[in-house]
Structures are given as structure tokens and as C-alpha cells.
Amino acid sequence: MVGVTAGECQNPRTAVPRAIKQVFWRIVIFYLGMILFIGLLIPYNSSRLLSATSKTAASPLTISLQEAGIHVAAHIINGLIVLSVVSAGISSIYVTSRTICYLGKTGRAPKFLGITNKYGVPWPAILFCNLFASICFINQAPGGAGAAYTYLINLSGVATFIVWAVITLTHIQFRRGLIAQGVSADELPFRAIWYPYGAYFGLGANIFLIFFQGYTSFFRPFDIVSFAVSYILIPVFLLLFFGYKFLRKTQWIEASQMDIWSNRRVFVKEDIQTNNQTIWSHIKNLII
């Protein structure tokens, strides 16, 4: 999300580090903080967690609000879930449409998907993404459609592991290119902390999850459907990767020949607005 939006923001040199810091603190405060307080308020063996008639009523957050005297807690949680789903959907459409638009402009997808209006909005890509997003409605269909939707969710999870494995590998290769060409990492507008340990850990963790997330399909009796859903994307990914290299006749690039300069924005100190900042502004920027 941050990487895609960086290409459209006015000053990514300051916006990207700030966005990454905000993601970290939001996870710590809103997710881990909420889990901490819920754990302090509700026993793990509470009967209300197990005997509720609906998933919303069994939510620890719902029980916490009801204990505080807010009796419409279940309805509040339902409303928050709807808002969260809408927010996640908008973010997904934004990222996916920009990616599809780029593929269309570079000839890796039909050219019409790279069209934008005068405001820069890739409306064909947005319509294309919404068309595929409509598949989610099969979850409400009778019969086996719900199971098909579950399989799609599992496939998307495996695809996420593959994508993040590629992202971490790309980061490692990018750093190798910098070293081979004598470019210091200090010149980067943002540097990932704990490199290279974090990158290699992320790569190893995602590869582990790719190959072991479907281990339950090997339990007796062997489940061929679960096995196919869990591992079909591995050969599909390899087919797409090597098929693209074969059709486009692309070559393996050495680290010393890696293009790390094309379309790179030139850093101008005047682009960063630091005037008239108070001490509190500097502290806020340091944290978030």
C-alpha cells in the first residue's frame, strides 16, 4: 500500500517514512493495545465467549463493552466491521487498479487498462478490479458456491505469501545492486531497519508458509481438493515467471548492471518543508 501510493504523493521522501512509522504505531496501539486490555478484562475460559448465539456476540470486544454498561455493543461492533470492510475494500481497489494500470501502460496487460482520465484516475482498471471483486457475492449463493468462495480465499492467502516472498527477494537484490555499483544505502530516502536480517527472515518465513500452509491435506485420508487449493499457485507462479522470460526474451541481470537510476526523483532540499516547525512538530515527526 505504501509503495504504491509513494508514486503519487508529492514528496515521497518524507511521506513514505512517516507512513511506515504510522503503520507501526497503529498496529501497536490499536491491535496489540486492544488485545492487552481485552485480555485483562475477560477470562480466557469465560462462558460468554463459548455460549454466545452469534459470532458478534461472542466477540471479546463486544463482551468488554457490555461489561462497561454499553448494551448495544453487538450493533456497534457490527457497524465497525462494516466500516472496516468498506475501508479495506477501497484500499484494495486503489492498490489493485494502480497495479493493473501500470501493467497496461507497460504492455504487460491490455493497453485499454492503462487509460486514465484528465485527473489521472485509471477508470478502466477500477472497473476491471470491481468486476472481479464482485466474485465475493457468490458466498451468499446456495449450494456449493460458498465452498468455492472459501477456496478463493485460501488461494488469495497463498498468493499473498508468494507476493511478499518476491518483495523481500527484490529488496535483497536491490541492496546487492547498490553495493555492486558502489552506492551507499545512506543515500536512500528511507532504509528498512534490521536489514539484512529482517529481509532474510521475511523471505524464509514466507517460503516456509508457502510450502507448509497446506500440511493438513496430507492427513489421512488424503484430501486432494485441499492439496490442490494449497499448492496449485506454486506451479502457476513458476509458469508465469518463466513463461514471461521466454516470451519476452529477457535476460538475467547482474547486480553491477542493475538499473537503479531510471525514473528516480532528484532530491532537492527545498522540497522538504521544515520551516516554522515547533519543537512538538519535530517530536511528532520523529515518532510518526
Short mmCIF file of C-alpha atoms in Angstrom, two decimals:
data_model
loop_
_atom_site.label_atom_id
_atom_site.label_comp_id
_atom_site.label_asym_id
_atom_site.label_seq_id
_atom_site.Cartn_x
_atom_site.Cartn_y
_atom_site.Cartn_z
CA MET A 1 0.00 0.00 0.00
CA VAL A 2 2.74 2.46 0.97
CA GLY A 3 4.86 1.52 -2.03
CA VAL A 4 2.02 2.10 -4.50
CA THR A 5 0.91 5.41 -3.02
CA ALA A 6 4.52 6.66 -2.93
CA GLY A 7 4.43 7.06 -6.69
CA GLU A 8 1.52 9.50 -6.48
CA CYS A 9 2.41 11.58 -3.44
CA GLN A 10 4.07 14.98 -3.84
CA ASN A 11 7.04 14.36 -1.58
CA PRO A 12 7.66 10.62 -1.04
CA ARG A 13 10.96 11.33 0.70
CA THR A 14 9.08 12.49 3.79
CA ALA A 15 5.69 10.83 3.21
CA VAL A 16 6.95 7.22 2.96
CA PRO A 17 8.93 7.14 6.24
CA ARG A 18 6.06 8.86 8.03
CA ALA A 19 3.50 6.40 6.64
CA ILE A 20 5.60 3.39 7.63
CA LYS A 21 6.03 4.74 11.17
CA GLN A 22 2.29 5.36 11.41
CA VAL A 23 1.56 1.77 10.38
CA PHE A 24 3.87 0.50 13.12
CA TRP A 25 2.32 2.65 15.86
CA ARG A 26 -1.23 1.91 14.74
CA ILE A 27 -0.57 -1.82 14.94
CA VAL A 28 0.97 -1.43 18.39
CA ILE A 29 -1.77 0.84 19.77
CA PHE A 30 -4.97 -0.34 18.07
CA TYR A 31 -4.24 -4.06 17.72
CA LEU A 32 -1.80 -5.07 20.43
CA GLY A 33 -3.15 -2.48 22.86
CA MET A 34 -6.72 -3.67 22.34
CA ILE A 35 -5.69 -7.30 22.79
CA LEU A 36 -3.91 -6.38 26.03
CA PHE A 37 -6.90 -4.63 27.58
CA ILE A 38 -9.38 -7.28 26.42
CA GLY A 39 -7.15 -9.95 27.94
CA LEU A 40 -7.15 -8.05 31.23
CA LEU A 41 -10.93 -7.66 31.25
CA ILE A 42 -12.17 -11.09 30.16
CA PRO A 43 -11.01 -14.52 31.43
CA TYR A 44 -9.94 -16.94 28.72
CA ASN A 45 -12.50 -19.51 29.96
CA SER A 46 -15.42 -17.11 30.15
CA SER A 47 -18.68 -18.89 29.35
CA ARG A 48 -19.84 -15.86 27.36
CA LEU A 49 -17.09 -16.49 24.82
CA LEU A 50 -18.32 -20.00 24.17
CA SER A 51 -22.09 -19.90 24.62
CA ALA A 52 -23.00 -16.85 22.54
CA THR A 53 -25.61 -17.34 19.84
CA SER A 54 -23.72 -15.30 17.21
CA LYS A 55 -20.12 -14.58 16.30
CA THR A 56 -20.58 -10.90 17.02
CA ALA A 57 -21.98 -11.58 20.49
CA ALA A 58 -19.05 -13.92 21.19
CA SER A 59 -16.53 -11.20 20.33
CA PRO A 60 -14.31 -10.28 23.31
CA LEU A 61 -14.70 -6.63 22.33
CA THR A 62 -18.49 -6.93 22.48
CA ILE A 63 -18.34 -8.55 25.92
CA SER A 64 -15.97 -5.82 27.15
CA LEU A 65 -18.35 -3.08 26.04
CA GLN A 66 -21.33 -4.85 27.60
CA GLU A 67 -19.45 -5.16 30.89
CA ALA A 68 -18.93 -1.39 30.72
CA GLY A 69 -22.72 -0.90 30.52
CA ILE A 70 -22.97 -0.42 26.76
CA HIS A 71 -25.76 -2.87 25.96
CA VAL A 72 -25.89 -2.13 22.22
CA ALA A 73 -22.28 -3.31 21.91
CA ALA A 74 -23.09 -6.01 19.34
CA HIS A 75 -24.65 -3.45 17.00
CA ILE A 76 -21.69 -1.13 17.46
CA ILE A 77 -19.26 -3.92 16.59
CA ASN A 78 -21.31 -4.81 13.50
CA GLY A 79 -21.12 -1.18 12.40
CA LEU A 80 -17.37 -1.08 12.95
CA ILE A 81 -16.95 -4.29 10.98
CA VAL A 82 -18.90 -2.81 8.05
CA LEU A 83 -16.75 0.34 8.12
CA SER A 84 -13.59 -1.78 8.27
CA VAL A 85 -14.71 -3.90 5.33
CA VAL A 86 -15.53 -0.81 3.26
CA SER A 87 -12.16 0.74 4.12
CA ALA A 88 -10.30 -2.46 3.26
CA GLY A 89 -12.24 -2.76 0.01
CA ILE A 90 -11.42 0.80 -1.05
CA SER A 91 -7.74 0.29 -0.24
CA SER A 92 -7.65 -2.97 -2.18
CA ILE A 93 -9.33 -1.44 -5.22
CA TYR A 94 -6.90 1.50 -5.10
CA VAL A 95 -3.77 -0.66 -4.97
CA THR A 96 -5.02 -3.21 -7.49
CA SER A 97 -6.25 -0.64 -10.01
CA ARG A 98 -2.93 1.24 -9.94
CA THR A 99 -1.03 -2.01 -10.43
CA ILE A 100 -3.28 -3.06 -13.32
CA CYS A 101 -2.96 0.42 -14.85
CA TYR A 102 0.84 0.17 -14.75
CA LEU A 103 0.72 -3.26 -16.39
CA GLY A 104 -1.47 -1.81 -19.14
CA LYS A 105 0.86 1.14 -19.75
CA THR A 106 3.94 -1.07 -19.94
CA GLY A 107 2.41 -3.62 -22.32
CA ARG A 108 2.10 -6.41 -19.75
CA ALA A 109 -1.71 -6.22 -19.85
CA PRO A 110 -4.24 -4.98 -22.46
CA LYS A 111 -3.50 -1.35 -23.30
CA PHE A 112 -7.01 -0.11 -22.51
CA LEU A 113 -6.36 -0.90 -18.84
CA GLY A 114 -3.67 1.79 -18.82
CA ILE A 115 -6.07 4.59 -19.81
CA THR A 116 -6.62 7.42 -17.32
CA ASN A 117 -8.91 10.45 -17.39
CA LYS A 118 -7.73 14.06 -17.17
CA TYR A 119 -7.49 13.75 -13.38
CA GLY A 120 -5.20 10.72 -13.61
CA VAL A 121 -7.85 8.25 -12.44
CA PRO A 122 -7.44 4.82 -14.12
CA TRP A 123 -11.16 4.22 -14.53
CA PRO A 124 -10.90 1.15 -16.85
CA ALA A 125 -8.62 -0.56 -14.32
CA ILE A 126 -11.00 0.36 -11.49
CA LEU A 127 -13.97 -1.13 -13.35
CA PHE A 128 -11.92 -4.22 -14.17
CA CYS A 129 -10.99 -4.70 -10.50
CA ASN A 130 -14.57 -4.17 -9.33
CA LEU A 131 -15.74 -6.77 -11.82
CA PHE A 132 -13.52 -9.39 -10.21
CA ALA A 133 -14.34 -8.12 -6.73
CA SER A 134 -17.98 -9.00 -7.42
CA ILE A 135 -17.00 -12.66 -7.13
CA CYS A 136 -17.30 -12.22 -3.36
CA PHE A 137 -21.09 -12.28 -3.69
CA ILE A 138 -21.05 -16.00 -4.52
CA ASN A 139 -20.57 -16.51 -0.79
CA GLN A 140 -24.29 -15.76 -0.42
CA ALA A 141 -25.34 -18.23 -3.09
CA PRO A 142 -26.93 -21.56 -2.09
CA GLY A 143 -25.29 -24.91 -2.61
CA GLY A 144 -21.56 -25.32 -3.10
CA ALA A 145 -20.88 -21.70 -4.08
CA GLY A 146 -19.89 -20.90 -0.51
CA ALA A 147 -17.23 -23.62 -0.60
CA ALA A 148 -15.90 -22.18 -3.88
CA TYR A 149 -15.59 -18.79 -2.21
CA THR A 150 -13.66 -20.39 0.65
CA TYR A 151 -11.25 -21.90 -1.86
CA LEU A 152 -10.75 -18.46 -3.43
CA ILE A 153 -9.96 -17.00 -0.02
CA ASN A 154 -7.38 -19.74 0.58
CA LEU A 155 -5.84 -19.10 -2.85
CA SER A 156 -5.57 -15.39 -2.11
CA GLY A 157 -3.77 -16.20 1.14
CA VAL A 158 -1.20 -18.35 -0.66
CA ALA A 159 -0.81 -15.63 -3.30
CA THR A 160 -0.08 -13.13 -0.53
CA PHE A 161 2.77 -15.31 0.77
CA ILE A 162 4.21 -15.57 -2.75
CA VAL A 163 3.97 -11.82 -3.32
CA TRP A 164 5.71 -10.99 -0.05
CA ALA A 165 8.43 -13.55 -0.74
CA VAL A 166 9.06 -11.83 -4.08
CA ILE A 167 9.03 -8.38 -2.42
CA THR A 168 11.64 -9.40 0.16
CA LEU A 169 13.78 -11.08 -2.50
CA THR A 170 13.55 -7.94 -4.65
CA HIS A 171 14.67 -5.85 -1.68
CA ILE A 172 17.67 -8.12 -1.13
CA GLN A 173 18.62 -7.96 -4.82
CA PHE A 174 18.20 -4.18 -4.85
CA ARG A 175 20.62 -3.82 -1.96
CA ARG A 176 23.06 -6.13 -3.77
CA GLY A 177 22.84 -3.81 -6.77
CA LEU A 178 23.63 -0.79 -4.62
CA ILE A 179 26.70 -2.49 -3.16
CA ALA A 180 27.91 -3.73 -6.55
CA GLN A 181 27.66 -0.22 -8.02
CA GLY A 182 29.26 1.49 -5.05
CA VAL A 183 26.14 3.34 -3.92
CA SER A 184 25.78 3.89 -0.19
CA ALA A 185 22.48 2.97 1.46
CA ASP A 186 22.70 6.31 3.27
CA GLU A 187 21.63 7.97 0.00
CA LEU A 188 18.23 6.25 0.17
CA PRO A 189 15.32 8.39 1.42
CA PHE A 190 14.25 5.51 3.67
CA ARG A 191 16.11 2.46 4.89
CA ALA A 192 14.42 -0.59 6.37
CA ILE A 193 15.57 -1.25 9.90
CA TRP A 194 17.28 -4.53 10.79
CA TYR A 195 18.46 -5.11 7.23
CA PRO A 196 19.55 -7.68 6.12
CA TYR A 197 18.18 -9.81 8.97
CA GLY A 198 14.59 -8.64 8.58
CA ALA A 199 14.60 -9.20 4.82
CA TYR A 200 16.04 -12.71 5.06
CA PHE A 201 13.69 -13.59 7.91
CA GLY A 202 10.71 -12.37 5.87
CA LEU A 203 11.86 -14.36 2.84
CA GLY A 204 12.39 -17.53 4.86
CA ALA A 205 9.10 -17.15 6.76
CA ASN A 206 7.07 -16.68 3.58
CA ILE A 207 8.73 -19.62 1.82
CA PHE A 208 8.02 -21.76 4.88
CA LEU A 209 4.36 -20.71 4.88
CA ILE A 210 4.04 -21.31 1.13
CA PHE A 211 5.13 -24.94 1.45
CA PHE A 212 3.67 -25.83 4.85
CA GLN A 213 0.35 -23.95 4.99
CA GLY A 214 -1.41 -26.93 3.40
CA TYR A 215 0.09 -29.66 5.58
CA THR A 216 -3.33 -30.73 6.86
CA SER A 217 -4.21 -32.06 3.40
CA PHE A 218 -1.68 -34.88 3.95
CA PHE A 219 -3.50 -36.20 6.99
CA ARG A 220 -5.39 -39.44 6.45
CA PRO A 221 -7.48 -39.58 4.44
CA PHE A 222 -5.53 -37.56 1.87
CA ASP A 223 -7.62 -34.57 0.70
CA ILE A 224 -6.87 -33.96 -2.98
CA VAL A 225 -9.05 -30.82 -3.17
CA SER A 226 -7.37 -29.20 -0.18
CA PHE A 227 -3.95 -30.17 -1.56
CA ALA A 228 -4.73 -28.60 -4.95
CA VAL A 229 -6.02 -25.38 -3.41
CA SER A 230 -2.98 -25.13 -1.13
CA TYR A 231 -0.28 -25.75 -3.73
CA ILE A 232 -1.66 -25.05 -7.21
CA LEU A 233 -0.36 -21.48 -7.20
CA ILE A 234 3.27 -22.61 -6.89
CA PRO A 235 3.45 -24.11 -10.42
CA VAL A 236 1.22 -21.29 -11.71
CA PHE A 237 3.68 -18.70 -10.40
CA LEU A 238 6.67 -20.54 -11.89
CA LEU A 239 4.84 -20.92 -15.22
CA LEU A 240 4.05 -17.21 -15.36
CA PHE A 241 7.59 -16.21 -14.39
CA PHE A 242 9.50 -18.42 -16.80
CA GLY A 243 6.82 -18.04 -19.48
CA TYR A 244 7.25 -14.27 -19.38
CA LYS A 245 11.04 -14.56 -19.61
CA PHE A 246 10.74 -16.95 -22.56
CA LEU A 247 8.20 -14.89 -24.50
CA ARG A 248 9.86 -11.52 -23.85
CA LYS A 249 13.39 -12.93 -24.23
CA THR A 250 14.52 -11.15 -21.06
CA GLN A 251 17.97 -11.80 -19.63
CA TRP A 252 19.24 -12.35 -16.11
CA ILE A 253 20.74 -9.05 -14.95
CA GLU A 254 23.95 -8.94 -12.94
CA ALA A 255 23.97 -6.77 -9.83
CA SER A 256 26.60 -4.49 -11.35
CA GLN A 257 24.37 -3.89 -14.40
CA MET A 258 21.15 -3.30 -12.50
CA ASP A 259 19.28 -0.13 -13.49
CA ILE A 260 18.71 1.75 -10.25
CA TRP A 261 18.63 5.26 -11.71
CA SER A 262 15.85 5.39 -14.32
CA ASN A 263 12.80 7.48 -13.30
CA ARG A 264 14.42 8.25 -9.97
CA ARG A 265 13.38 11.58 -8.47
CA VAL A 266 16.18 14.04 -7.85
CA PHE A 267 16.36 15.09 -4.23
CA VAL A 268 16.10 18.84 -3.70
CA LYS A 269 16.36 20.11 -0.15
CA GLU A 270 13.79 22.80 -0.81
CA ASP A 271 11.20 20.08 -1.45
CA ILE A 272 11.11 19.24 2.25
CA GLN A 273 9.22 21.84 4.21
CA THR A 274 10.93 22.29 7.56
CA ASN A 275 10.26 25.98 8.13
CA ASN A 276 8.29 27.26 11.11
CA GLN A 277 8.24 23.88 12.85
CA THR A 278 7.91 23.88 16.61
CA ILE A 279 9.67 21.50 18.95
CA TRP A 280 6.45 19.48 19.22
CA SER A 281 6.32 19.14 15.42
CA HIS A 282 9.84 17.73 15.40
CA ILE A 283 8.93 15.25 18.15
CA LYS A 284 5.77 14.20 16.28
CA ASN A 285 7.71 13.70 13.03
CA LEU A 286 10.28 11.63 14.89
CA ILE A 287 7.58 9.29 16.22
CA ILE A 288 5.02 9.27 13.39
#
